[in-house]
Structure formats: C-alpha cells, structure tokens
Coordinates of C-alpha atoms in Angstrom, one line a residue:
Chain B
A608 CA 9.4 169.2 -17.6
Q609 CA 6.6 167.1 -16.3
S610 CA 5.9 166.2 -12.7
V611 CA 3.4 164.0 -10.9
T612 CA 2.0 164.3 -7.4
Q613 CA 0.3 161.5 -5.5
L614 CA -0.8 163.2 -2.3
D615 CA -1.8 160.0 -0.5
S616 CA 1.1 157.7 0.4
Q617 CA -1.3 155.2 1.9
V618 CA -5.1 154.6 1.5
P619 CA -6.9 152.2 3.8
V620 CA -10.4 151.1 2.6
F621 CA -12.8 148.4 3.6
E622 CA -13.4 145.4 1.3
E623 CA -16.3 146.0 -1.2
A624 CA -16.1 149.8 -0.6
P625 CA -15.3 152.2 -3.4
V626 CA -11.8 153.8 -3.6
E627 CA -10.3 156.8 -5.3
L628 CA -6.5 157.2 -5.6
R629 CA -5.6 160.8 -6.5
C630 CA -3.1 161.9 -9.1
N631 CA -2.2 165.4 -10.2
Y632 CA 0.3 166.3 -12.8
S633 CA 2.1 169.4 -14.1
S634 CA 3.2 170.0 -17.7
S635 CA 3.5 172.9 -20.1
V636 CA 2.7 170.5 -23.0
S637 CA 0.1 167.9 -23.8
V638 CA 0.6 164.6 -22.0
Y639 CA 0.0 160.9 -21.9
L640 CA -1.1 159.6 -18.5
F641 CA -0.7 156.1 -17.0
W642 CA -1.5 154.1 -13.9
Y643 CA 0.8 151.2 -13.1
V644 CA 0.3 148.7 -10.2
Q645 CA 2.8 146.7 -8.2
Y646 CA 1.4 143.7 -6.4
P647 CA 3.4 142.4 -3.4
N648 CA 6.6 140.7 -4.6
Q649 CA 5.8 141.3 -8.2
G650 CA 7.0 143.7 -11.0
L651 CA 5.0 146.7 -12.1
Q652 CA 2.3 146.2 -14.7
L653 CA 0.1 148.7 -16.6
L654 CA -3.4 149.2 -15.3
L655 CA -4.6 151.7 -17.9
K656 CA -3.4 154.7 -19.9
Y657 CA -4.8 157.9 -21.4
L658 CA -3.5 158.9 -24.8
S659 CA -6.3 160.9 -26.4
G660 CA -10.1 160.8 -27.0
S661 CA -12.5 159.8 -24.3
T662 CA -11.5 161.2 -20.9
L663 CA -12.8 158.2 -19.1
V664 CA -10.4 155.3 -19.4
K665 CA -11.1 151.7 -18.4
G666 CA -8.4 149.3 -17.3
I667 CA -7.9 145.9 -16.0
N668 CA -9.4 144.5 -12.8
G669 CA -12.4 146.9 -12.8
F670 CA -10.3 150.1 -12.5
E671 CA -11.0 153.3 -14.3
A672 CA -9.5 156.7 -14.4
E673 CA -10.7 160.1 -15.7
F674 CA -8.5 162.7 -17.3
N675 CA -9.4 166.2 -16.2
K676 CA -7.4 168.7 -18.2
S677 CA -8.7 171.8 -16.3
Q678 CA -7.8 170.3 -13.0
T679 CA -4.7 168.5 -14.3
S680 CA -5.8 165.3 -12.6
F681 CA -6.0 161.7 -13.5
H682 CA -7.6 160.0 -10.5
L683 CA -8.0 156.2 -10.3
R684 CA -11.3 154.7 -9.1
K685 CA -12.8 151.4 -8.4
P686 CA -16.5 151.0 -7.3
S687 CA -15.8 148.0 -5.1
V688 CA -12.4 146.8 -4.0
H689 CA -11.3 143.3 -3.2
I690 CA -8.6 142.0 -1.0
S691 CA -6.6 141.1 -4.1
D692 CA -6.3 144.8 -4.9
T693 CA -3.8 145.2 -2.2
A694 CA -0.9 146.8 -4.0
E695 CA 1.1 149.9 -4.6
Y696 CA -0.3 152.1 -7.4
F697 CA 1.8 154.5 -9.4
C698 CA 0.6 157.4 -11.5
A699 CA 2.9 158.4 -14.4
V700 CA 3.1 161.1 -17.1
S701 CA 5.0 161.7 -20.3
A702 CA 5.0 164.5 -22.8
Q703 CA 3.3 163.9 -26.1
N704 CA 5.6 163.9 -29.2
R705 CA 8.7 164.6 -27.2
D706 CA 11.1 162.1 -25.7
D707 CA 10.4 158.7 -24.2
K708 CA 10.9 159.6 -20.6
I709 CA 8.0 158.7 -18.3
I710 CA 7.9 160.4 -14.9
F711 CA 6.4 158.4 -12.1
G712 CA 4.8 159.6 -8.9
K713 CA 5.9 158.3 -5.5
G714 CA 3.1 155.7 -5.3
T715 CA 0.0 155.1 -3.2
R716 CA -0.2 152.0 -1.1
L717 CA -3.7 150.6 -1.0
H718 CA -4.6 148.6 2.1
I719 CA -7.8 146.6 1.9
L720 CA -9.4 146.1 5.4
P721 CA -11.5 143.0 5.9
Chain O
G244 CA 7.0 134.3 -24.0
A245 CA 9.7 135.3 -21.6
G246 CA 9.4 138.7 -19.9
V247 CA 12.1 141.1 -18.8
S248 CA 14.7 139.4 -16.7
Q249 CA 17.3 141.0 -14.4
S250 CA 20.3 139.7 -12.6
P251 CA 21.3 139.3 -9.9
S252 CA 18.0 139.5 -8.0
N253 CA 19.9 140.6 -4.9
K254 CA 23.4 142.1 -4.5
V255 CA 25.1 143.0 -1.3
T256 CA 28.3 144.9 -1.7
E257 CA 30.7 146.9 0.4
K258 CA 31.0 150.6 0.2
G259 CA 33.5 151.6 -2.5
K260 CA 33.2 148.5 -4.6
D261 CA 31.9 148.6 -8.2
V262 CA 28.7 146.7 -9.2
E263 CA 27.2 145.6 -12.5
L264 CA 23.5 145.0 -12.9
R265 CA 22.2 143.3 -16.0
C266 CA 18.9 143.5 -17.9
D267 CA 17.6 141.2 -20.6
P268 CA 14.6 142.9 -22.3
I269 CA 11.8 141.1 -24.1
S270 CA 13.1 139.9 -27.5
G271 CA 12.4 142.5 -30.2
H272 CA 11.8 145.4 -27.8
T273 CA 13.8 148.4 -29.0
A274 CA 13.3 150.7 -26.1
L275 CA 14.9 150.0 -22.7
Y276 CA 14.6 151.9 -19.4
W277 CA 16.4 151.9 -16.1
Y278 CA 14.7 153.2 -12.9
R279 CA 15.7 153.3 -9.2
Q280 CA 13.0 152.6 -6.6
S281 CA 13.9 153.7 -3.1
L282 CA 11.6 153.3 -0.1
G283 CA 9.0 156.1 -0.1
Q284 CA 10.5 157.7 -3.2
G285 CA 8.7 156.0 -6.0
L286 CA 10.4 155.3 -9.3
E287 CA 13.3 157.6 -10.3
F288 CA 14.1 157.6 -14.0
L289 CA 17.8 156.9 -14.7
I290 CA 18.3 156.4 -18.4
Y291 CA 16.6 155.1 -21.5
F292 CA 17.9 153.5 -24.7
Q293 CA 16.5 153.4 -28.1
G294 CA 18.4 150.6 -29.8
N295 CA 22.0 151.0 -28.5
S296 CA 21.8 154.8 -28.1
A297 CA 20.9 156.6 -25.0
P298 CA 19.2 159.9 -26.0
D299 CA 18.4 160.8 -22.4
K300 CA 20.9 160.2 -19.6
S301 CA 19.6 163.1 -17.6
G302 CA 18.5 160.9 -14.7
L303 CA 21.8 159.4 -13.8
P304 CA 22.5 160.6 -10.3
S305 CA 26.3 161.1 -10.7
D306 CA 29.2 160.2 -12.9
R307 CA 29.6 157.1 -10.8
F308 CA 26.6 155.7 -12.8
S309 CA 26.9 154.5 -16.3
A310 CA 25.0 152.2 -18.6
E311 CA 25.4 150.6 -22.0
R312 CA 23.4 148.4 -24.3
T313 CA 24.8 146.1 -26.9
G314 CA 23.3 144.5 -29.9
G315 CA 20.0 146.3 -29.2
S316 CA 19.4 143.8 -26.5
V317 CA 21.1 143.3 -23.1
S318 CA 21.9 146.3 -21.0
T319 CA 24.2 146.7 -18.0
L320 CA 24.0 149.4 -15.4
T321 CA 27.4 150.0 -13.7
I322 CA 27.8 151.8 -10.4
Q323 CA 31.4 152.6 -9.5
R324 CA 32.6 153.2 -5.9
T325 CA 29.2 152.4 -4.5
Q326 CA 27.9 154.5 -1.6
Q327 CA 25.3 153.6 1.0
E328 CA 22.8 156.0 -0.6
D329 CA 22.9 153.8 -3.7
S330 CA 21.0 151.1 -1.9
A331 CA 17.7 150.6 -3.7
V332 CA 15.9 148.4 -6.1
Y333 CA 17.0 148.9 -9.6
L334 CA 14.3 148.2 -12.2
C335 CA 14.6 147.7 -15.9
A336 CA 11.7 148.0 -18.4
S337 CA 11.4 147.5 -22.1
S338 CA 9.0 148.6 -24.7
P339 CA 8.3 147.4 -28.2
R340 CA 9.3 150.6 -29.8
G341 CA 10.1 154.2 -29.0
G342 CA 7.4 156.6 -28.0
S343 CA 6.3 157.4 -24.5
Y344 CA 2.7 156.3 -25.2
N345 CA 3.8 152.6 -25.3
E346 CA 3.4 150.3 -22.3
Q347 CA 6.6 149.5 -20.5
F348 CA 7.1 145.9 -19.3
F349 CA 9.0 145.7 -16.1
G350 CA 11.5 143.2 -14.8
P351 CA 11.5 142.0 -11.2
G352 CA 14.3 144.3 -10.2
T353 CA 17.7 143.9 -8.5
R354 CA 17.9 144.8 -4.9
L355 CA 21.2 146.4 -4.1
T356 CA 22.4 146.8 -0.6
V357 CA 25.6 148.7 0.1
L358 CA 27.1 148.1 3.5

C-alpha cells in the first residue's frame, strides 16, 4: 500500500518570496506522483505530475517539483509566490501498473503574507 | 465543455436518515472516483468505477455506504442511517480512461451536514 505525508499543515510566506511544500511518500513499488491545488471555493485541479523520465517536473503557474527516489520525496517549489497562490496543496501517489487508486496527503495550506 | 457536476451542492439531514449524492462525470470519461474531504483530514478515497464496475470498494467506511454507476455515466453515493461523523464534503472526480497516471477532474463537491 502507498501512503503520503505532508508534514506542514500550514505554510506562511511573504509575497515574492520562494516557497517549498514538502511531500514524502511510502511505497513498496514504483509510483506516480501528483500535486493538486484547491483554490478557495473551487474544486481541485492538477498542478503537475511525475510519471517517468526527468525528475524535475514543471507545472502550471510557475510551480515545479522534484522526484527524489532515494529520499522518497516529491517537494513542490516556486521561486516567487503571488497572492493568487493562496490555496491548499495536496500531494498524491499511486502505484504504477496496479489499480487506479490515488492516495492523497492531508494537504498544506499556503498563506501568502503581503 | 461541461466539467464534473455534483448535486446537491449542500445537504443538511438528520441523524438516521438516508441520503443520496449524485455525480455527473465529464462526457466520455470511463473512470469515476468518490472521495470524502473532512476538515484537516485531506482527501479520503472511497471507491472508484471503471465503466459500471467498481474494482476497488476498499475505501467505503462502513456497510452504510454504497455506490453505483449506471450507463457508464452518472454515479450515486448512498449513505444509509447517517451519523454525525459522516458530515464532510463528498467529492467526485472523473478521468478519461483507467490508469492511475491520468489526471482526475474534480467536481465542486457536496457538503453534507448531519445534525
């Protein structure tokens, strides 16, 4: 079975500062990894995903994430945040070539400070 | 085109009553998922459908929960004899095809409050 840990439930950061949202996963098999974002009063949408190949994945709105197999991590980064990045961010994992279940983390709420 | 829709958007019910939550996936999407989002708990997987079959029902919390999908399209999640701990936002998502590598498209959710 797979599991996801997002250690930070909330992350405050000043506008135009860099941010890193941490995600660690556990799995006995190879995985696919995802970051979804939920803006206030909106549904979840995909930010980016890692399936294979390059470990650095670029997504929408200037976000990127790096897959680190040895550390079982998939941290999300943005070099300069904007007030519009205020949202809840969910890391998710699924097993390759298995079933279709995706396991989500508990989410990290990003607060952008003016 | 139209996204995933869910109805009702809000449901308030009394403890012990049954409720039905509906999900209309994006047309042509064969995979459909139900999740429960509770405050501070993230998204909890409930069940997924490939077509009308549900290969994985392992996330259903108890036998009070059931789901069905008809015509490879609309799905209903039924909660019988609701309890206060069932209060949460129930999210539905669909995907063009099976395979966990595919993006899931989420609906706006149904907020269920059990008094």
